[in-house]
Amino acid sequence: MNTTKDIHLSHIKFTIDQEAYKNLDSYLKKLSLAFSSNTSKDEILEDIETHIAELFSENTSVNQVVSMSQVNKAIEVLGSPEELAKDEDESGTSSKNNNIKKKFFRDTEDSYIGGVASGLSHYFGLATVWVRLLFIVFSILPTVPLVLIIYLIIWLIVPYAKSNIDKIRMTGETLNVTSIKNKVESVLPEIEKQVTDFDKNYAKGIWRNLKYYVKKTIKFFIKNIGKLFKLLSIIFGYILMFYSFFLGLSSIFFVFISSYIKNIISSYSSSAELIIEGSTIFEINEYLQIDIFDIVTSITIFWIVFFGFLIVIPCIVLFIIGMKFAFRNRVKIHKMTMYLLSSIWIISIMYLVYKLGKEIIFYNFGNT
Amino acid sequence: MKLDNTQAQMRKGILELCILSTLNNESKYSSEILHTLKESKLIVVEGTIYPLLTRLKNSKLLEYNWEESKTGPPRKYYTITKEGKFFLENLNESWLELSNAVSKIRNL
């Protein structure tokens, strides 16, 4: 006893033996490969299916099961995939390239934004993590706009790997250290050719090209608007992280410097005998003595610390927001941290207001 | 140098001419065309004809319309177009020239 399967070829239903079905299916799949470089592949395969259907219906009466021998006979009549593929190659309709050349594609299956990093890593045979890391490092440095532009250009120009053949070409053979040199050498003339081709096209019709690219760009943006926003928010996050970090660091630095200066001045003013080598600072201080003295006496360590908090905490918060933008949900910040930071900040602001108010009142009363 | 290969190449060159010739006076569907070609041993495996027919159709030398069949799936009946006829005339001329040239040289 054998199991059967119902199939339809060219809208005609056949009941076929399970084993025969497997054979037929693999035959059709191999044919699809044999004609893969033909632009009318689908039509040819359809015609061949129709032919098979014809052969089956000639030799099978109603309710009869298509057997293995019938499938084999049909394959024999139509020709093996190898025979047909050989004809394909000789017919010269397609310039089929037997050795698969590696090509740069974006990998949208493994992507955060546009699959540029993963595409690059496939192309150079590196682990994707390193390329991503490189992108991140360059986006933290003040090279943000450059990285942004390069990324966008690659995203715009390089197609993503659509078909299986693209995917094979994308991963291709991986490069090793010795072959990189060869690769670069072989790629250089290609680039030159592309550049000259571009020049030729450019001369042919600047407007046509321009129109084409503008159209393509607009289409691209409309299609990828969601991703674009995502990308922009990630970049925004990185920039925010970078500048808030910078601002925080510099304000901490400022706090230290000012407390240091205070120490110097207060020690000078208390002993009134501080001698600084070269005595330039000394002289300056003598001129400014009163002013500085006034200010300095009003600055306390608390002042400095609270002033620092006032700037540093928003910087930390901005940094966290930047991280949220840049790394999305991969960053988890505990709510308590936020509460703590904001309460410290509020306390410092209240202290500042209190101090300022006291100073003003004291000053006013002092004057009158 | 393989004999099969050379023979296959020779056959292939004239296959288009033969397909167009069989359709010159009447429209046929693929099995009928195949029948003629197989009789004269121009085609060995039947699958070969489909890429050819598709290519001729895409070059607008042939066109087809569907016709129902009592016994099986609907059939594509191929008809030669005006361009196809013109193309065939040219091919016929070259064929005559070629065969004359070949027989001349072989009889030298």
Short mmCIF file of C-alpha atoms in Angstrom, two decimals, chain A residues 140-355:
data_model
loop_
_atom_site.label_atom_id
_atom_site.label_comp_id
_atom_site.label_asym_id
_atom_site.label_seq_id
_atom_site.Cartn_x
_atom_site.Cartn_y
_atom_site.Cartn_z
CA ILE A 140 30.81 58.78 19.55
CA LEU A 141 33.85 60.65 18.29
CA PRO A 142 33.11 64.04 16.74
CA THR A 143 33.02 62.29 13.35
CA VAL A 144 29.26 61.89 13.65
CA PRO A 145 28.28 63.83 10.52
CA LEU A 146 30.83 61.96 8.40
CA VAL A 147 29.65 58.55 9.58
CA LEU A 148 26.08 59.66 9.08
CA ILE A 149 26.71 60.73 5.51
CA ILE A 150 28.68 57.60 4.64
CA TYR A 151 26.01 55.39 6.14
CA LEU A 152 23.19 57.16 4.31
CA ILE A 153 25.04 57.02 1.02
CA ILE A 154 25.70 53.30 1.36
CA TRP A 155 22.11 52.72 2.38
CA LEU A 156 20.87 54.65 -0.62
CA ILE A 157 23.15 53.21 -3.27
CA VAL A 158 23.70 49.60 -2.28
CA PRO A 159 20.78 47.27 -2.99
CA TYR A 160 19.70 44.75 -0.40
CA ALA A 161 20.07 41.05 -1.05
CA LYS A 162 16.70 40.14 -2.49
CA SER A 163 16.98 36.74 -4.13
CA ASN A 164 18.82 33.67 -2.98
CA ILE A 165 21.49 34.25 -5.58
CA ASP A 166 22.03 37.72 -4.16
CA LYS A 167 22.42 36.20 -0.74
CA ILE A 168 24.95 33.70 -2.00
CA ARG A 169 26.83 36.46 -3.77
CA MET A 170 26.65 38.60 -0.66
CA THR A 171 28.35 36.05 1.57
CA GLY A 172 30.37 34.47 -1.21
CA GLU A 173 33.84 33.28 -0.45
CA THR A 174 35.25 35.10 2.50
CA LEU A 175 38.42 37.07 2.16
CA ASN A 176 41.54 36.32 4.05
CA VAL A 177 44.59 38.48 4.53
CA THR A 178 46.39 37.28 1.42
CA SER A 179 43.40 37.58 -0.85
CA ILE A 180 42.56 41.09 0.31
CA LYS A 181 45.46 42.44 -1.69
CA ASN A 182 44.27 40.60 -4.79
CA LYS A 183 40.77 41.75 -4.13
CA VAL A 184 41.79 45.37 -3.89
CA GLU A 185 43.80 45.07 -7.06
CA SER A 186 40.94 43.44 -8.92
CA VAL A 187 38.42 45.93 -7.61
CA LEU A 188 40.39 49.02 -8.56
CA PRO A 189 39.95 48.76 -12.35
CA GLU A 190 36.30 48.02 -11.76
CA ILE A 191 35.89 51.20 -9.79
CA GLU A 192 37.72 53.14 -12.47
CA LYS A 193 35.44 51.64 -15.06
CA GLN A 194 32.39 52.54 -13.06
CA VAL A 195 33.66 56.07 -12.67
CA THR A 196 34.27 56.46 -16.40
CA ASP A 197 30.92 54.85 -17.16
CA PHE A 198 29.34 57.31 -14.84
CA ASP A 199 31.08 60.16 -16.63
CA LYS A 200 29.83 58.89 -19.96
CA ASN A 201 26.29 58.59 -18.71
CA TYR A 202 26.64 61.96 -17.16
CA ALA A 203 27.61 63.48 -20.47
CA LYS A 204 24.75 61.68 -22.19
CA GLY A 205 21.99 63.20 -20.16
CA ILE A 206 22.59 65.02 -16.95
CA TRP A 207 18.94 65.79 -16.54
CA ARG A 208 17.75 62.33 -17.19
CA ASN A 209 20.14 60.96 -14.64
CA LEU A 210 19.34 63.65 -12.16
CA LYS A 211 15.66 63.05 -12.55
CA TYR A 212 16.17 59.35 -12.13
CA TYR A 213 18.21 59.75 -8.99
CA VAL A 214 15.87 62.29 -7.47
CA LYS A 215 12.95 59.99 -8.17
CA LYS A 216 14.81 57.04 -6.74
CA THR A 217 15.80 59.01 -3.66
CA ILE A 218 12.28 60.23 -3.01
CA LYS A 219 10.87 56.76 -3.47
CA PHE A 220 13.51 55.41 -1.17
CA PHE A 221 12.73 57.94 1.52
CA ILE A 222 9.03 57.30 1.33
CA LYS A 223 9.60 53.58 1.51
CA ASN A 224 12.01 53.78 4.40
CA ILE A 225 10.57 56.68 6.32
CA GLY A 226 10.06 54.59 9.44
CA LYS A 227 13.58 53.32 9.37
CA LEU A 228 14.84 56.80 8.67
CA PHE A 229 13.20 58.12 11.79
CA LYS A 230 14.70 55.26 13.70
CA LEU A 231 18.12 56.07 12.30
CA LEU A 232 17.71 59.75 13.08
CA SER A 233 16.66 59.00 16.62
CA ILE A 234 19.65 56.71 17.07
CA ILE A 235 21.98 59.39 15.75
CA PHE A 236 20.27 61.96 17.91
CA GLY A 237 20.83 59.65 20.85
CA TYR A 238 24.54 59.34 20.11
CA ILE A 239 24.94 63.08 19.72
CA LEU A 240 23.04 63.67 22.92
CA MET A 241 25.20 61.14 24.73
CA PHE A 242 28.36 62.69 23.38
CA TYR A 243 27.55 66.29 24.23
CA SER A 244 25.95 65.62 27.60
CA PHE A 245 29.00 63.57 28.55
CA PHE A 246 31.24 66.39 27.41
CA LEU A 247 29.23 69.02 29.22
CA GLY A 248 29.06 66.98 32.41
CA LEU A 249 32.77 66.32 32.37
CA SER A 250 33.62 69.95 31.76
CA SER A 251 31.33 71.15 34.52
CA ILE A 252 32.90 68.70 36.98
CA PHE A 253 36.26 70.01 35.82
CA PHE A 254 35.00 73.54 36.36
CA VAL A 255 33.88 72.73 39.88
CA PHE A 256 37.31 71.36 40.76
CA ILE A 257 39.09 74.32 39.23
CA SER A 258 36.92 76.83 41.01
CA SER A 259 37.32 75.10 44.38
CA TYR A 260 41.06 75.05 43.76
CA ILE A 261 41.09 78.76 42.96
CA LYS A 262 39.03 79.42 46.03
CA ASN A 263 41.53 77.59 48.17
CA ILE A 264 44.40 79.65 46.76
CA ILE A 265 42.62 82.93 47.14
CA SER A 266 41.23 82.28 50.55
CA SER A 267 44.60 81.19 51.84
CA TYR A 268 46.09 84.33 50.30
CA SER A 269 43.48 86.56 51.80
CA SER A 270 43.78 85.02 55.22
CA SER A 271 47.54 85.24 55.44
CA ALA A 272 47.77 88.21 53.06
CA GLU A 273 51.26 87.02 52.27
CA LEU A 274 50.98 84.58 49.39
CA ILE A 275 53.89 84.98 47.05
CA ILE A 276 53.57 83.42 43.67
CA GLU A 277 56.63 83.01 41.57
CA GLY A 278 56.88 85.64 38.85
CA SER A 279 54.26 87.42 40.90
CA THR A 280 52.07 88.16 37.90
CA ILE A 281 49.10 86.49 39.44
CA PHE A 282 49.93 88.23 42.62
CA GLU A 283 49.82 91.59 40.90
CA ILE A 284 46.60 90.80 39.14
CA ASN A 285 45.12 89.71 42.38
CA GLU A 286 46.19 92.91 43.99
CA TYR A 287 44.25 94.86 41.42
CA LEU A 288 41.25 92.65 41.65
CA GLN A 289 41.69 91.92 45.28
CA ILE A 290 38.50 93.42 46.55
CA ASP A 291 36.27 92.05 43.82
CA ILE A 292 37.63 88.59 44.02
CA PHE A 293 37.58 88.69 47.75
CA ASP A 294 33.92 89.57 47.71
CA ILE A 295 33.02 86.82 45.34
CA VAL A 296 35.23 84.26 46.93
CA THR A 297 33.89 84.78 50.39
CA SER A 298 30.41 84.20 49.08
CA ILE A 299 31.50 80.92 47.42
CA THR A 300 31.50 78.03 49.77
CA ILE A 301 32.34 74.45 49.02
CA PHE A 302 28.62 73.69 49.24
CA TRP A 303 27.95 76.33 46.68
CA ILE A 304 30.34 74.75 44.27
CA VAL A 305 29.07 71.26 44.86
CA PHE A 306 25.47 72.27 44.45
CA PHE A 307 26.26 74.32 41.42
CA GLY A 308 28.00 71.24 40.02
CA PHE A 309 24.99 69.08 40.78
CA LEU A 310 22.79 71.58 39.05
CA ILE A 311 24.59 71.05 35.78
CA VAL A 312 25.90 67.51 36.14
CA ILE A 313 22.56 65.90 36.93
CA PRO A 314 20.76 67.20 33.83
CA CYS A 315 23.81 66.02 31.88
CA ILE A 316 23.43 62.53 33.33
CA VAL A 317 19.73 62.58 32.53
CA LEU A 318 20.42 63.74 28.99
CA PHE A 319 23.02 61.00 28.65
CA ILE A 320 20.48 58.41 29.74
CA ILE A 321 17.93 59.79 27.29
CA GLY A 322 20.58 59.63 24.59
CA MET A 323 21.28 56.03 25.50
CA LYS A 324 17.58 55.28 25.32
CA PHE A 325 17.48 56.74 21.82
CA ALA A 326 20.65 55.04 20.68
CA PHE A 327 20.17 51.57 22.11
CA ARG A 328 16.40 51.50 22.30
CA ASN A 329 14.99 48.96 24.72
CA ARG A 330 18.30 47.33 25.34
CA VAL A 331 19.02 49.93 28.00
CA LYS A 332 17.12 49.51 31.22
CA ILE A 333 17.36 52.30 33.78
CA HIS A 334 15.79 51.71 37.14
CA LYS A 335 13.11 54.21 38.07
CA MET A 336 14.74 54.75 41.46
CA THR A 337 17.86 56.12 39.78
CA MET A 338 15.79 58.72 38.03
CA TYR A 339 13.90 59.61 41.22
CA LEU A 340 17.13 59.92 43.16
CA LEU A 341 18.77 62.10 40.53
CA SER A 342 15.78 64.38 40.18
CA SER A 343 15.35 64.76 43.96
CA ILE A 344 19.02 65.70 44.35
CA TRP A 345 18.59 68.15 41.54
CA ILE A 346 15.48 69.70 43.08
CA ILE A 347 17.20 69.97 46.47
CA SER A 348 20.17 71.72 44.86
CA ILE A 349 17.91 74.13 43.04
CA MET A 350 16.04 74.90 46.24
CA TYR A 351 19.32 75.44 48.06
CA LEU A 352 20.50 77.72 45.28
CA VAL A 353 17.31 79.77 45.40
CA TYR A 354 17.53 79.99 49.16
CA LYS A 355 21.17 81.10 49.07
#
